[in-house]
Tab-separated table of C-alpha atoms in Angstrom:
chain	number	residue	atom	x	y	z
A	39	MET	CA	-44.792	-9.654	-112.382
A	40	PRO	CA	-42.854	-7.370	-112.094
A	41	LEU	CA	-40.676	-6.364	-108.906
A	42	ILE	CA	-41.397	-3.271	-107.033
A	43	PRO	CA	-38.216	-1.715	-105.993
A	44	GLU	CA	-37.599	-1.667	-102.111
A	45	GLU	CA	-38.029	1.961	-101.003
A	46	PRO	CA	-34.928	3.018	-99.386
A	47	GLN	CA	-34.922	3.382	-95.674
A	48	ILE	CA	-34.917	7.128	-93.583
A	49	HIS	CA	-32.283	6.908	-91.027
A	50	GLU	CA	-33.569	9.297	-87.911
A	51	SER	CA	-29.841	11.079	-88.793
A	52	ALA	CA	-29.894	11.960	-92.609
A	53	GLN	CA	-30.757	15.774	-93.192
A	54	GLY	CA	-33.595	16.818	-94.784
A	55	PRO	CA	-37.254	17.832	-95.197
A	56	ARG	CA	-39.466	16.084	-92.906
A	57	ALA	CA	-42.723	16.133	-94.571
A	58	THR	CA	-44.122	17.443	-97.733
A	59	PRO	CA	-46.740	19.914	-97.850
A	60	ALA	CA	-49.619	19.615	-100.117
A	61	SER	CA	-48.768	21.701	-102.768
A	62	GLY	CA	-44.898	19.540	-103.337
A	63	ARG	CA	-43.185	22.208	-101.643
A	64	THR	CA	-40.430	20.947	-98.890
A	65	ALA	CA	-41.414	22.815	-95.732
A	66	PRO	CA	-37.852	24.156	-94.254
A	67	THR	CA	-36.909	22.442	-90.994
A	68	PRO	CA	-37.866	24.980	-87.783
A	69	ARG	CA	-35.068	26.765	-86.403
A	70	PRO	CA	-34.535	28.101	-82.846
A	71	VAL	CA	-35.536	31.356	-82.315
A	72	PRO	CA	-32.555	33.212	-81.836
A	73	GLY	CA	-31.917	34.991	-78.343
A	74	PRO	CA	-29.708	37.808	-77.796
A	75	ARG	CA	-25.992	38.158	-79.345
A	76	PRO	CA	-23.384	39.484	-78.217
A	77	ALA	CA	-22.140	42.444	-80.178
A	78	ALA	CA	-19.553	41.472	-82.889
A	79	HIS	CA	-16.118	42.480	-82.978
A	80	PRO	CA	-15.833	45.173	-85.669
A	81	ARG	CA	-13.247	44.085	-88.147
A	82	PRO	CA	-10.340	46.362	-89.167
A	83	GLY	CA	-10.888	49.341	-91.340
A	84	ARG	CA	-14.934	48.775	-90.586
A	85	PRO	CA	-16.643	50.554	-88.469
A	86	GLY	CA	-18.652	48.418	-85.750
A	87	PRO	CA	-22.239	48.737	-86.054
A	88	LEU	CA	-24.033	51.252	-84.601
A	89	ARG	CA	-26.118	50.854	-81.546
A	90	PRO	CA	-28.732	53.355	-79.930
A	91	ALA	CA	-27.342	55.655	-76.715
A	92	PRO	CA	-28.585	53.968	-73.717
A	93	PRO	CA	-31.246	56.305	-72.161
A	94	VAL	CA	-30.093	58.892	-69.706
A	95	GLN	CA	-31.515	58.959	-66.357
A	96	ARG	CA	-32.149	63.109	-64.939
A	97	THR	CA	-32.670	64.052	-61.512
A	98	PRO	CA	-34.542	66.978	-60.827
A	99	ARG	CA	-32.217	69.293	-61.011
A	100	ASP	CA	-31.249	68.715	-64.252
A	101	VAL	CA	-34.798	69.509	-65.487
A	102	ALA	CA	-34.717	73.058	-66.444
A	103	LYS	CA	-37.453	74.527	-64.530
A	104	PRO	CA	-39.966	77.636	-66.355
A	105	ALA	CA	-38.634	81.260	-65.397
A	106	PRO	CA	-42.015	82.379	-63.499
A	107	SER	CA	-44.026	85.093	-64.885
A	108	GLY	CA	-44.245	87.019	-61.826
A	109	PRO	CA	-43.090	90.544	-61.883
A	110	ALA	CA	-39.963	91.215	-61.763
A	111	ALA	CA	-37.331	91.457	-58.625
A	112	PRO	CA	-36.566	94.858	-57.580
A	113	ALA	CA	-33.015	95.517	-58.303
A	114	ALA	CA	-30.531	95.563	-55.062
A	115	VAL	CA	-29.920	98.736	-53.694
A	116	ALA	CA	-26.538	99.911	-52.284
A	117	PRO	CA	-25.640	99.495	-48.903
A	118	VAL	CA	-25.635	103.360	-47.361
A	119	ALA	CA	-22.155	104.017	-45.668
A	120	PRO	CA	-22.880	104.755	-41.870
A	121	ALA	CA	-22.539	108.004	-40.286
A	122	PRO	CA	-18.977	108.901	-38.904
A	123	GLN	CA	-18.871	109.148	-35.301
A	124	ILE	CA	-18.580	112.786	-33.993
A	125	GLN	CA	-16.746	113.609	-31.153
A	126	LEU	CA	-16.996	117.429	-29.105
A	127	ILE	CA	-13.515	118.716	-27.805
A	128	PRO	CA	-14.559	122.699	-26.068
A	129	ALA	CA	-12.067	125.196	-26.500
A	130	SER	CA	-12.015	128.848	-27.317
A	131	ALA	CA	-12.181	130.353	-31.018
A	132	GLU	CA	-8.634	131.106	-29.739
A	133	GLY	CA	-7.751	128.106	-28.706
A	134	ALA	CA	-9.629	125.887	-31.571
A	135	LEU	CA	-6.121	125.120	-33.360
A	136	ASP	CA	-4.166	124.219	-30.390
A	137	ALA	CA	-7.085	121.587	-28.939
A	138	ALA	CA	-6.886	120.249	-33.062
A	139	GLU	CA	-3.068	119.655	-32.481
A	140	GLU	CA	-3.703	117.742	-29.547
A	141	ALA	CA	-6.404	115.596	-30.808
A	142	VAL	CA	-3.867	115.051	-34.126
A	143	ASP	CA	-1.014	113.843	-31.570
A	144	LEU	CA	-3.161	111.606	-29.590
A	145	LEU	CA	-4.715	109.742	-33.048
A	146	LEU	CA	-0.915	109.264	-34.225
A	147	ASP	CA	-0.150	108.087	-30.822
A	148	SER	CA	-2.728	105.412	-30.958
A	149	GLY	CA	-1.984	104.086	-34.099
A	150	ARG	CA	-3.675	106.399	-36.800
A	151	ALA	CA	-1.638	106.561	-39.824
A	152	PRO	CA	-0.894	110.657	-40.585
A	153	GLY	CA	-2.195	109.831	-44.088
A	154	ASP	CA	-5.703	108.996	-42.565
A	155	VAL	CA	-6.387	112.456	-40.953
A	156	LEU	CA	-7.855	115.763	-42.764
A	157	VAL	CA	-7.833	119.355	-40.508
A	158	ILE	CA	-9.920	121.928	-41.570
A	159	THR	CA	-9.726	125.317	-40.330
A	160	THR	CA	-12.296	128.385	-40.478
A	161	GLY	CA	-10.396	131.160	-39.243
A	162	GLU	CA	-6.718	131.561	-39.582
A	163	GLN	CA	-4.783	128.850	-41.642
A	164	HIS	CA	-2.641	126.146	-40.187
A	165	PRO	CA	0.909	127.438	-39.976
A	166	TRP	CA	1.894	124.073	-42.032
A	167	ALA	CA	-0.844	125.206	-44.719
A	168	ALA	CA	-0.146	128.786	-45.084
A	169	HIS	CA	3.911	127.801	-45.203
A	170	GLU	CA	3.430	125.189	-48.052
A	171	LEU	CA	0.961	127.616	-50.183
A	172	SER	CA	4.047	129.891	-50.467
A	173	PHE	CA	5.509	127.677	-52.104
A	174	GLY	CA	2.600	127.487	-54.888
A	175	GLU	CA	-0.913	126.047	-55.239
A	176	ALA	CA	0.255	122.807	-57.088
A	177	SER	CA	3.281	121.334	-54.708
A	178	TYR	CA	0.357	122.393	-51.815
A	179	TRP	CA	-2.372	119.760	-53.431
A	180	ALA	CA	0.534	117.304	-54.274
A	181	GLN	CA	1.211	116.652	-51.153
A	182	HIS	CA	-2.846	116.000	-50.498
A	183	ASP	CA	-2.919	113.698	-53.509
A	184	ALA	CA	-0.441	111.818	-51.790
A	185	GLY	CA	-1.861	110.767	-48.670
A	186	ASP	CA	1.151	109.902	-46.636
A	187	ASP	CA	0.618	113.087	-44.456
A	188	VAL	CA	-1.651	115.086	-42.268
A	189	PHE	CA	-3.513	117.541	-44.466
A	190	TYR	CA	-4.413	120.954	-43.392
A	191	ALA	CA	-7.053	123.455	-45.363
A	192	ASP	CA	-8.860	126.088	-44.900
A	193	ALA	CA	-12.280	125.853	-44.734
A	194	ALA	CA	-12.280	127.950	-48.303
A	195	VAL	CA	-10.941	125.471	-50.007
A	196	ALA	CA	-11.082	122.006	-48.080
A	197	SER	CA	-13.906	121.051	-50.740
A	198	ARG	CA	-11.238	120.156	-52.814
A	199	ALA	CA	-9.924	118.082	-50.684
A	200	THR	CA	-11.173	114.119	-50.665
A	201	SER	CA	-12.517	111.839	-48.033
A	202	ARG	CA	-10.328	110.521	-44.917
A	203	PRO	CA	-11.020	108.499	-42.147
A	204	VAL	CA	-10.388	111.023	-39.255
A	205	VAL	CA	-11.179	115.283	-39.872
A	206	VAL	CA	-10.631	117.357	-36.819
A	207	VAL	CA	-12.496	120.874	-37.321
A	208	ALA	CA	-10.872	124.015	-35.615
A	209	VAL	CA	-13.788	126.321	-35.216
A	210	ASN	CA	-10.834	129.345	-34.656
A	211	GLY	CA	-13.027	131.992	-36.321
A	212	GLY	CA	-13.717	133.208	-39.735
A	213	PRO	CA	-16.868	134.434	-41.325
A	214	GLY	CA	-20.417	133.632	-39.735
A	215	PRO	CA	-21.456	130.705	-41.796
A	216	ALA	CA	-17.888	129.470	-41.795
A	217	ALA	CA	-18.439	126.772	-39.083
A	218	ALA	CA	-21.355	125.860	-40.166
A	219	ASP	CA	-19.808	125.248	-44.084
A	220	ALA	CA	-16.552	123.730	-42.488
A	221	LEU	CA	-18.852	121.163	-40.250
A	222	SER	CA	-20.713	120.164	-43.111
A	223	LEU	CA	-18.185	119.614	-45.415
A	224	ALA	CA	-15.946	117.992	-42.794
A	225	HIS	CA	-18.912	115.652	-41.757
A	226	ALA	CA	-19.240	114.208	-45.547
A	227	ARG	CA	-15.300	113.739	-45.918
A	228	ALA	CA	-15.161	112.005	-42.679
A	229	GLY	CA	-15.411	108.354	-43.406
A	230	ALA	CA	-15.030	107.235	-39.376
A	231	LEU	CA	-14.562	109.875	-36.818
A	232	LEU	CA	-15.336	113.334	-36.580
A	233	ILE	CA	-13.575	115.538	-34.043
A	234	VAL	CA	-14.680	118.951	-33.572
A	235	CYS	CA	-12.779	121.425	-31.703
A	236	GLY	CA	-14.868	124.858	-30.788
A	237	ASP	CA	-17.134	126.352	-28.714
A	238	PRO	CA	-19.579	123.625	-27.367
A	239	GLN	CA	-22.934	126.109	-28.114
A	240	GLN	CA	-21.870	127.417	-30.769
A	241	ILE	CA	-20.721	123.683	-32.561
A	242	ASN	CA	-24.185	122.050	-31.158
A	243	SER	CA	-26.780	125.045	-32.305
A	244	VAL	CA	-24.982	123.982	-36.108
A	245	LEU	CA	-24.812	119.854	-35.438
A	246	ASP	CA	-28.936	120.516	-34.807
A	247	VAL	CA	-29.760	122.529	-37.664
A	248	GLY	CA	-27.192	121.366	-40.742
A	249	LEU	CA	-26.399	117.190	-39.429
């Protein structure tokens, strides 16, 4: 009777297939499910693995709001400059120029800069204006453009003068409409204060109608 070779014993520590399927193939040993692994350090000279960037949390302020489909807002309107304060100094036609001179002196004594004051006459020119015009209009208007001193102008040429904070009008005669034209111009040129020296009745009638 032939001897049957003894089957080798398989130790539990031995590696290898634990079961053989019917098809004759060796079943692979089950492996544990891999968990999350830390990112591998990139090797020198090779870029590391690309990972998707984490989602950015946006606040409601970051989300652009659609523009309203309503009618367009009206354009802003520039503010209107306030009207100057008006002061009346009673004086006759003969004394209006002296009253204007006193008003200028009070303005300068109160701290007003000479370049802030423009004086307009309706009749006879102020002596300063007559003197300066004797040297020519170019020299006369150059002093106006310098803006560092009180400037005196006749109503006929005062339209060329620019605005100043204070305008003083001496209603010292002249043709009929001269007072009305001078007051209208002075009101437009005065930034803060308009002083009128002359006959109150005449001045009030002009102010009530023209300003």
